[in-house]
Amino acid sequence: MPPHLSADRPAAQPPRPGTVDALISQTRRLRGEVDAVRREAPEDGSDPEGRWQRALCDLALHQLSDLDEHLAQLRDGPPPVAAEPADAPDLSASSPGDSLLSRVGSAEWNLLRDEASWSGELYQILGRDPAAPALGLDELPSLVHDEDRALLTGMVTDCLIDGKPIDGEFRIRRPDGDVRTVHMMGEPVLDADGSTAQMWAVLRDVSELRRHRRAVHETRDSLRRHRDHTQTEHRLAVELQEAVLPPWRGSLRLPRQGPGTLDLAARYLPSSSTAPIGGDWYDALELPGGDTLLSVGDLTGRGVSVASGMATLLGALRGMAMAGTEPGRLLGWLNQLLDASVQPALGSAVCCRYRPATRTLSWAQAGHPAPLLFRDGTGRMPAAPDGVLLGATSGASYGQAEETLREGDLLLLHTDGLVPRHSGTDAVQRLLDLAPRFHEARTAQECVRTVVEEFGECEREDDACVLIARVMS
């Protein structure tokens, strides 16, 4: 600020060195902590939240670096003024982020003498030759981007005519073609009759600061769009799943007539994370002739496409079962269906056909946990027939096993996400340990509640299904 402006203002007191040093130390410590947070932020460019975190950290680091340099300049006092030699090197190509001095410059225009004075730093910001004369106020717009000239002209006019302070930003185009954003602050200097005699201004190159802010805004918007998309996809997947899975809640008895009826109950347990819904399913279907189809399975992946693939797979399974296809051959055809799909996928499944007249269970599996059989207070896992994952190889064949059930027997089918992997215990054994409680339960629904009490509140990474069938008289 020109010296004559200080006459009406109290003299500024120099800052205490100890106070400034303490502020510098705090600023540098905070900058180090922010930099540590930035290094921990995900670097995967496909992650909107990671990009947003890094952009915010970049912006904070940029501003903290500026604050550090400002405080250092405040502590050290103004630099000595020295005349520039005629052969001084041209610094116009220096990066505006090299130092504080290359980002802040000053200018003064004396309207009475039609003189302009620029600091060396302003020449660097504008990319001008220090040996060239400083531009007057009427020439300054020639450096400004075409779209911003009216803005600068309006600010200067308001300052000179109405005495309004200048505080605004505009873009300048340097001789090398580089476009920079400059923040200008200035005030008029009035003479005795109140007219404007001079104007002074401080100009700062804020290009990097604005770039960081744009990055923050863009990544924030991208994150918002990503979250909206994720929420929409999750809602659609849930609606599709609810439309496909059996509509019954509570207990169901199949077949509806005759001896050897199965008391059925099931539950879908979503994962503890906010990830899109997976491709787990359970199903119970009465077939022509009174047999019952029982199945559970899991299609790898998450989201609408996986839920849609699960719906296709389950629809095909029901259709082939209604046509009388046995479990082993049925899984072979499901494998062909996945192998021929446009989007390759892997799936696991267990498929059972129960004949109530003989209480015979025929079953096959495709890379899936075998059904667990509980009888008289104890449980066991039957030996599983051969069967690879669905979609893993073309032309795979699937073996088939049989079990003769008794009245009171309980069959538990589940997907592998039911018992969390991080529990540190054998999943099958933990389920078999529930045998005494199952023996005391009166219905399949009570058995499902037992499973949910044991595993429902666990922090699981994957969705899971459990289906329980109890042989009635």
PDB file of C-alpha atoms in Angstrom, residues 241-447:
ATOM      1  CA  GLN A 241     -34.348 -60.683  -6.237  1.00  0.00           C
ATOM      2  CA  GLU A 242     -37.639 -60.271  -4.373  1.00  0.00           C
ATOM      3  CA  ALA A 243     -39.519 -60.907  -7.600  1.00  0.00           C
ATOM      4  CA  VAL A 244     -37.632 -64.141  -8.288  1.00  0.00           C
ATOM      5  CA  LEU A 245     -37.140 -65.800  -4.894  1.00  0.00           C
ATOM      6  CA  PRO A 246     -40.056 -67.805  -3.449  1.00  0.00           C
ATOM      7  CA  PRO A 247     -42.778 -65.417  -2.245  1.00  0.00           C
ATOM      8  CA  TRP A 248     -43.565 -67.400   0.902  1.00  0.00           C
ATOM      9  CA  ARG A 249     -42.503 -66.158   4.293  1.00  0.00           C
ATOM     10  CA  GLY A 250     -42.525 -68.267   7.423  1.00  0.00           C
ATOM     11  CA  SER A 251     -43.218 -71.973   7.014  1.00  0.00           C
ATOM     12  CA  LEU A 252     -44.323 -73.878   3.931  1.00  0.00           C
ATOM     13  CA  ARG A 253     -45.350 -77.532   3.594  1.00  0.00           C
ATOM     14  CA  LEU A 254     -44.689 -79.518   0.402  1.00  0.00           C
ATOM     15  CA  PRO A 255     -46.266 -81.530  -1.040  1.00  0.00           C
ATOM     16  CA  ARG A 256     -49.515 -80.136   0.160  1.00  0.00           C
ATOM     17  CA  GLN A 257     -51.149 -83.548   0.356  1.00  0.00           C
ATOM     18  CA  GLY A 258     -50.079 -87.088   1.229  1.00  0.00           C
ATOM     19  CA  PRO A 259     -47.543 -88.632   3.627  1.00  0.00           C
ATOM     20  CA  GLY A 260     -43.899 -87.643   4.016  1.00  0.00           C
ATOM     21  CA  THR A 261     -44.584 -83.913   3.818  1.00  0.00           C
ATOM     22  CA  LEU A 262     -41.644 -81.510   4.233  1.00  0.00           C
ATOM     23  CA  ASP A 263     -41.957 -78.619   6.686  1.00  0.00           C
ATOM     24  CA  LEU A 264     -39.926 -75.861   5.002  1.00  0.00           C
ATOM     25  CA  ALA A 265     -38.472 -72.508   6.104  1.00  0.00           C
ATOM     26  CA  ALA A 266     -35.776 -70.263   4.619  1.00  0.00           C
ATOM     27  CA  ARG A 267     -34.029 -66.949   5.134  1.00  0.00           C
ATOM     28  CA  TYR A 268     -31.900 -64.630   3.037  1.00  0.00           C
ATOM     29  CA  LEU A 269     -29.115 -62.910   5.013  1.00  0.00           C
ATOM     30  CA  PRO A 270     -27.493 -59.894   3.304  1.00  0.00           C
ATOM     31  CA  SER A 271     -23.845 -59.042   3.828  1.00  0.00           C
ATOM     32  CA  SER A 272     -22.804 -56.530   6.469  1.00  0.00           C
ATOM     33  CA  SER A 273     -21.252 -54.218   3.860  1.00  0.00           C
ATOM     34  CA  THR A 274     -22.979 -51.663   1.644  1.00  0.00           C
ATOM     35  CA  ALA A 275     -21.880 -53.526  -1.496  1.00  0.00           C
ATOM     36  CA  PRO A 276     -24.528 -54.308  -4.133  1.00  0.00           C
ATOM     37  CA  ILE A 277     -26.603 -57.412  -3.589  1.00  0.00           C
ATOM     38  CA  GLY A 278     -25.134 -60.757  -4.686  1.00  0.00           C
ATOM     39  CA  GLY A 279     -26.447 -63.729  -6.640  1.00  0.00           C
ATOM     40  CA  ASP A 280     -27.463 -66.068  -3.789  1.00  0.00           C
ATOM     41  CA  TRP A 281     -30.772 -67.915  -4.040  1.00  0.00           C
ATOM     42  CA  TYR A 282     -32.908 -70.556  -2.370  1.00  0.00           C
ATOM     43  CA  ASP A 283     -35.909 -72.355  -3.810  1.00  0.00           C
ATOM     44  CA  ALA A 284     -38.574 -74.930  -2.946  1.00  0.00           C
ATOM     45  CA  LEU A 285     -41.011 -76.051  -5.615  1.00  0.00           C
ATOM     46  CA  GLU A 286     -43.676 -78.758  -5.790  1.00  0.00           C
ATOM     47  CA  LEU A 287     -43.211 -80.801  -8.967  1.00  0.00           C
ATOM     48  CA  PRO A 288     -45.765 -82.769 -11.008  1.00  0.00           C
ATOM     49  CA  GLY A 289     -46.478 -86.084  -9.309  1.00  0.00           C
ATOM     50  CA  GLY A 290     -45.915 -84.718  -5.796  1.00  0.00           C
ATOM     51  CA  ASP A 291     -42.091 -84.580  -5.680  1.00  0.00           C
ATOM     52  CA  THR A 292     -40.386 -81.493  -4.223  1.00  0.00           C
ATOM     53  CA  LEU A 293     -37.428 -79.583  -5.667  1.00  0.00           C
ATOM     54  CA  LEU A 294     -35.031 -78.027  -3.146  1.00  0.00           C
ATOM     55  CA  SER A 295     -32.089 -75.891  -4.246  1.00  0.00           C
ATOM     56  CA  VAL A 296     -29.684 -73.205  -3.092  1.00  0.00           C
ATOM     57  CA  GLY A 297     -26.948 -71.564  -5.089  1.00  0.00           C
ATOM     58  CA  ASP A 298     -24.719 -68.592  -5.638  1.00  0.00           C
ATOM     59  CA  LEU A 299     -23.743 -66.817  -8.843  1.00  0.00           C
ATOM     60  CA  THR A 300     -20.449 -64.955  -8.498  1.00  0.00           C
ATOM     61  CA  GLY A 301     -20.440 -61.153  -8.585  1.00  0.00           C
ATOM     62  CA  ARG A 302     -22.782 -58.432  -7.427  1.00  0.00           C
ATOM     63  CA  GLY A 303     -25.277 -55.955  -8.781  1.00  0.00           C
ATOM     64  CA  VAL A 304     -28.154 -55.888 -11.240  1.00  0.00           C
ATOM     65  CA  SER A 305     -26.422 -57.997 -13.895  1.00  0.00           C
ATOM     66  CA  VAL A 306     -25.698 -60.768 -11.379  1.00  0.00           C
ATOM     67  CA  ALA A 307     -29.231 -60.640  -9.961  1.00  0.00           C
ATOM     68  CA  SER A 308     -30.514 -60.877 -13.541  1.00  0.00           C
ATOM     69  CA  GLY A 309     -28.220 -63.855 -14.222  1.00  0.00           C
ATOM     70  CA  MET A 310     -29.422 -65.519 -11.021  1.00  0.00           C
ATOM     71  CA  ALA A 311     -33.035 -65.034 -12.143  1.00  0.00           C
ATOM     72  CA  THR A 312     -32.239 -66.636 -15.520  1.00  0.00           C
ATOM     73  CA  LEU A 313     -30.480 -69.561 -13.871  1.00  0.00           C
ATOM     74  CA  LEU A 314     -33.255 -70.143 -11.348  1.00  0.00           C
ATOM     75  CA  GLY A 315     -35.913 -69.930 -14.055  1.00  0.00           C
ATOM     76  CA  ALA A 316     -34.083 -72.524 -16.141  1.00  0.00           C
ATOM     77  CA  LEU A 317     -33.656 -74.779 -13.121  1.00  0.00           C
ATOM     78  CA  ARG A 318     -37.380 -74.670 -12.333  1.00  0.00           C
ATOM     79  CA  GLY A 319     -38.360 -75.309 -15.919  1.00  0.00           C
ATOM     80  CA  MET A 320     -36.101 -78.327 -16.336  1.00  0.00           C
ATOM     81  CA  ALA A 321     -37.134 -79.739 -12.956  1.00  0.00           C
ATOM     82  CA  MET A 322     -40.820 -79.427 -13.905  1.00  0.00           C
ATOM     83  CA  ALA A 323     -39.982 -81.480 -16.994  1.00  0.00           C
ATOM     84  CA  GLY A 324     -38.725 -84.307 -14.766  1.00  0.00           C
ATOM     85  CA  THR A 325     -34.965 -83.783 -15.128  1.00  0.00           C
ATOM     86  CA  GLU A 326     -32.914 -85.464 -12.395  1.00  0.00           C
ATOM     87  CA  PRO A 327     -30.546 -83.283 -10.283  1.00  0.00           C
ATOM     88  CA  GLY A 328     -27.251 -84.467 -11.846  1.00  0.00           C
ATOM     89  CA  ARG A 329     -28.394 -83.951 -15.434  1.00  0.00           C
ATOM     90  CA  LEU A 330     -30.106 -80.707 -14.455  1.00  0.00           C
ATOM     91  CA  LEU A 331     -26.800 -79.211 -13.193  1.00  0.00           C
ATOM     92  CA  GLY A 332     -25.100 -80.340 -16.416  1.00  0.00           C
ATOM     93  CA  TRP A 333     -27.595 -78.318 -18.455  1.00  0.00           C
ATOM     94  CA  LEU A 334     -27.216 -75.308 -16.162  1.00  0.00           C
ATOM     95  CA  ASN A 335     -23.473 -75.538 -16.755  1.00  0.00           C
ATOM     96  CA  GLN A 336     -24.055 -75.434 -20.519  1.00  0.00           C
ATOM     97  CA  LEU A 337     -26.324 -72.428 -20.070  1.00  0.00           C
ATOM     98  CA  LEU A 338     -23.645 -70.470 -18.192  1.00  0.00           C
ATOM     99  CA  ASP A 339     -20.958 -71.585 -20.624  1.00  0.00           C
ATOM    100  CA  ALA A 340     -22.987 -70.213 -23.555  1.00  0.00           C
ATOM    101  CA  SER A 341     -23.921 -66.913 -21.888  1.00  0.00           C
ATOM    102  CA  VAL A 342     -22.682 -63.621 -23.348  1.00  0.00           C
ATOM    103  CA  GLN A 343     -21.167 -62.599 -20.019  1.00  0.00           C
ATOM    104  CA  PRO A 344     -19.189 -65.559 -18.611  1.00  0.00           C
ATOM    105  CA  ALA A 345     -19.891 -66.267 -14.955  1.00  0.00           C
ATOM    106  CA  LEU A 346     -19.264 -68.895 -12.337  1.00  0.00           C
ATOM    107  CA  GLY A 347     -21.846 -70.355 -10.012  1.00  0.00           C
ATOM    108  CA  SER A 348     -22.252 -72.989  -7.356  1.00  0.00           C
ATOM    109  CA  ALA A 349     -25.412 -74.892  -6.527  1.00  0.00           C
ATOM    110  CA  VAL A 350     -26.880 -77.882  -4.792  1.00  0.00           C
ATOM    111  CA  CYS A 351     -30.053 -79.403  -6.201  1.00  0.00           C
ATOM    112  CA  CYS A 352     -32.258 -81.988  -4.436  1.00  0.00           C
ATOM    113  CA  ARG A 353     -35.327 -83.953  -5.544  1.00  0.00           C
ATOM    114  CA  TYR A 354     -37.385 -85.381  -2.699  1.00  0.00           C
ATOM    115  CA  ARG A 355     -39.863 -88.228  -3.280  1.00  0.00           C
ATOM    116  CA  PRO A 356     -42.303 -88.292  -0.358  1.00  0.00           C
ATOM    117  CA  ALA A 357     -43.720 -91.756  -1.159  1.00  0.00           C
ATOM    118  CA  THR A 358     -40.347 -93.374  -0.395  1.00  0.00           C
ATOM    119  CA  ARG A 359     -38.784 -90.471   1.550  1.00  0.00           C
ATOM    120  CA  THR A 360     -35.870 -90.653  -0.875  1.00  0.00           C
ATOM    121  CA  LEU A 361     -33.614 -87.672  -1.519  1.00  0.00           C
ATOM    122  CA  SER A 362     -31.652 -87.551  -4.784  1.00  0.00           C
ATOM    123  CA  TRP A 363     -29.127 -84.722  -4.944  1.00  0.00           C
ATOM    124  CA  ALA A 364     -26.195 -83.291  -6.883  1.00  0.00           C
ATOM    125  CA  GLN A 365     -23.819 -80.414  -6.306  1.00  0.00           C
ATOM    126  CA  ALA A 366     -21.726 -78.055  -8.403  1.00  0.00           C
ATOM    127  CA  GLY A 367     -18.813 -76.804  -6.309  1.00  0.00           C
ATOM    128  CA  HIS A 368     -21.202 -76.172  -3.423  1.00  0.00           C
ATOM    129  CA  PRO A 369     -21.373 -77.163   0.274  1.00  0.00           C
ATOM    130  CA  ALA A 370     -23.250 -80.446   0.655  1.00  0.00           C
ATOM    131  CA  PRO A 371     -26.589 -80.567   2.490  1.00  0.00           C
ATOM    132  CA  LEU A 372     -26.305 -81.365   6.203  1.00  0.00           C
ATOM    133  CA  LEU A 373     -28.475 -84.146   7.616  1.00  0.00           C
ATOM    134  CA  PHE A 374     -29.613 -84.040  11.266  1.00  0.00           C
ATOM    135  CA  ARG A 375     -31.125 -87.086  12.951  1.00  0.00           C
ATOM    136  CA  ASP A 376     -31.880 -87.845  16.612  1.00  0.00           C
ATOM    137  CA  GLY A 377     -29.872 -84.896  17.953  1.00  0.00           C
ATOM    138  CA  THR A 378     -26.747 -85.415  15.862  1.00  0.00           C
ATOM    139  CA  GLY A 379     -25.681 -84.140  12.459  1.00  0.00           C
ATOM    140  CA  ARG A 380     -23.474 -85.273   9.601  1.00  0.00           C
ATOM    141  CA  MET A 381     -22.458 -84.227   6.106  1.00  0.00           C
ATOM    142  CA  PRO A 382     -23.156 -86.927   3.504  1.00  0.00           C
ATOM    143  CA  ALA A 383     -20.427 -87.795   1.033  1.00  0.00           C
ATOM    144  CA  ALA A 384     -20.779 -85.443  -1.919  1.00  0.00           C
ATOM    145  CA  PRO A 385     -20.921 -86.667  -5.532  1.00  0.00           C
ATOM    146  CA  ASP A 386     -18.514 -85.163  -8.069  1.00  0.00           C
ATOM    147  CA  GLY A 387     -19.375 -81.763  -9.481  1.00  0.00           C
ATOM    148  CA  VAL A 388     -17.342 -78.698 -10.563  1.00  0.00           C
ATOM    149  CA  LEU A 389     -18.483 -75.076 -10.457  1.00  0.00           C
ATOM    150  CA  LEU A 390     -21.112 -74.103 -13.013  1.00  0.00           C
ATOM    151  CA  GLY A 391     -19.489 -72.306 -15.917  1.00  0.00           C
ATOM    152  CA  ALA A 392     -15.977 -73.558 -15.051  1.00  0.00           C
ATOM    153  CA  THR A 393     -15.607 -76.010 -17.953  1.00  0.00           C
ATOM    154  CA  SER A 394     -17.546 -77.076 -21.009  1.00  0.00           C
ATOM    155  CA  GLY A 395     -19.222 -80.462 -21.068  1.00  0.00           C
ATOM    156  CA  ALA A 396     -18.854 -81.150 -17.341  1.00  0.00           C
ATOM    157  CA  SER A 397     -20.799 -84.069 -15.907  1.00  0.00           C
ATOM    158  CA  TYR A 398     -22.305 -84.157 -12.427  1.00  0.00           C
ATOM    159  CA  GLY A 399     -22.686 -87.174 -10.181  1.00  0.00           C
ATOM    160  CA  GLN A 400     -25.774 -87.894  -8.122  1.00  0.00           C
ATOM    161  CA  ALA A 401     -26.239 -89.340  -4.633  1.00  0.00           C
ATOM    162  CA  GLU A 402     -29.227 -90.670  -2.695  1.00  0.00           C
ATOM    163  CA  GLU A 403     -30.267 -90.627   0.937  1.00  0.00           C
ATOM    164  CA  THR A 404     -33.256 -92.338   2.513  1.00  0.00           C
ATOM    165  CA  LEU A 405     -34.773 -90.026   5.095  1.00  0.00           C
ATOM    166  CA  ARG A 406     -36.834 -90.810   8.179  1.00  0.00           C
ATOM    167  CA  GLU A 407     -39.635 -89.057   9.971  1.00  0.00           C
ATOM    168  CA  GLY A 408     -38.137 -86.228  12.051  1.00  0.00           C
ATOM    169  CA  ASP A 409     -34.988 -85.919   9.920  1.00  0.00           C
ATOM    170  CA  LEU A 410     -33.879 -82.382   9.192  1.00  0.00           C
ATOM    171  CA  LEU A 411     -32.071 -81.236   6.050  1.00  0.00           C
ATOM    172  CA  LEU A 412     -30.073 -77.957   6.005  1.00  0.00           C
ATOM    173  CA  LEU A 413     -29.014 -76.362   2.702  1.00  0.00           C
ATOM    174  CA  HIS A 414     -26.953 -73.160   2.709  1.00  0.00           C
ATOM    175  CA  THR A 415     -24.626 -70.970   0.684  1.00  0.00           C
ATOM    176  CA  ASP A 416     -21.023 -70.551   1.774  1.00  0.00           C
ATOM    177  CA  GLY A 417     -21.447 -67.001   3.110  1.00  0.00           C
ATOM    178  CA  LEU A 418     -23.576 -68.177   6.042  1.00  0.00           C
ATOM    179  CA  VAL A 419     -20.653 -68.687   8.423  1.00  0.00           C
ATOM    180  CA  PRO A 420     -18.163 -65.769   8.093  1.00  0.00           C
ATOM    181  CA  ARG A 421     -14.690 -66.832   6.992  1.00  0.00           C
ATOM    182  CA  HIS A 422     -13.010 -64.637   9.614  1.00  0.00           C
ATOM    183  CA  SER A 423     -14.707 -66.552  12.443  1.00  0.00           C
ATOM    184  CA  GLY A 424     -11.665 -68.838  12.616  1.00  0.00           C
ATOM    185  CA  THR A 425     -13.736 -72.021  13.002  1.00  0.00           C
ATOM    186  CA  ASP A 426     -14.871 -74.749  10.636  1.00  0.00           C
ATOM    187  CA  ALA A 427     -18.170 -73.631   9.085  1.00  0.00           C
ATOM    188  CA  VAL A 428     -19.591 -77.130   8.744  1.00  0.00           C
ATOM    189  CA  GLN A 429     -18.732 -78.042  12.323  1.00  0.00           C
ATOM    190  CA  ARG A 430     -20.355 -74.895  13.679  1.00  0.00           C
ATOM    191  CA  LEU A 431     -23.551 -75.818  11.860  1.00  0.00           C
ATOM    192  CA  LEU A 432     -23.380 -79.449  13.022  1.00  0.00           C
ATOM    193  CA  ASP A 433     -22.993 -78.213  16.596  1.00  0.00           C
ATOM    194  CA  LEU A 434     -26.548 -76.860  16.360  1.00  0.00           C
ATOM    195  CA  ALA A 435     -27.927 -80.424  16.241  1.00  0.00           C
ATOM    196  CA  PRO A 436     -29.182 -80.505  19.876  1.00  0.00           C
ATOM    197  CA  ARG A 437     -31.064 -77.242  19.420  1.00  0.00           C
ATOM    198  CA  PHE A 438     -32.584 -78.454  16.153  1.00  0.00           C
ATOM    199  CA  HIS A 439     -33.708 -81.638  17.906  1.00  0.00           C
ATOM    200  CA  GLU A 440     -35.609 -79.590  20.497  1.00  0.00           C
ATOM    201  CA  ALA A 441     -37.240 -77.337  17.880  1.00  0.00           C
ATOM    202  CA  ARG A 442     -40.795 -78.142  16.839  1.00  0.00           C
ATOM    203  CA  THR A 443     -40.806 -76.575  13.364  1.00  0.00           C
ATOM    204  CA  ALA A 444     -38.466 -75.737  10.516  1.00  0.00           C
ATOM    205  CA  GLN A 445     -39.142 -72.067  11.199  1.00  0.00           C
ATOM    206  CA  GLU A 446     -37.776 -72.435  14.740  1.00  0.00           C
ATOM    207  CA  CYS A 447     -34.659 -74.077  13.290  1.00  0.00           C
TER     208      CYS A 447
END
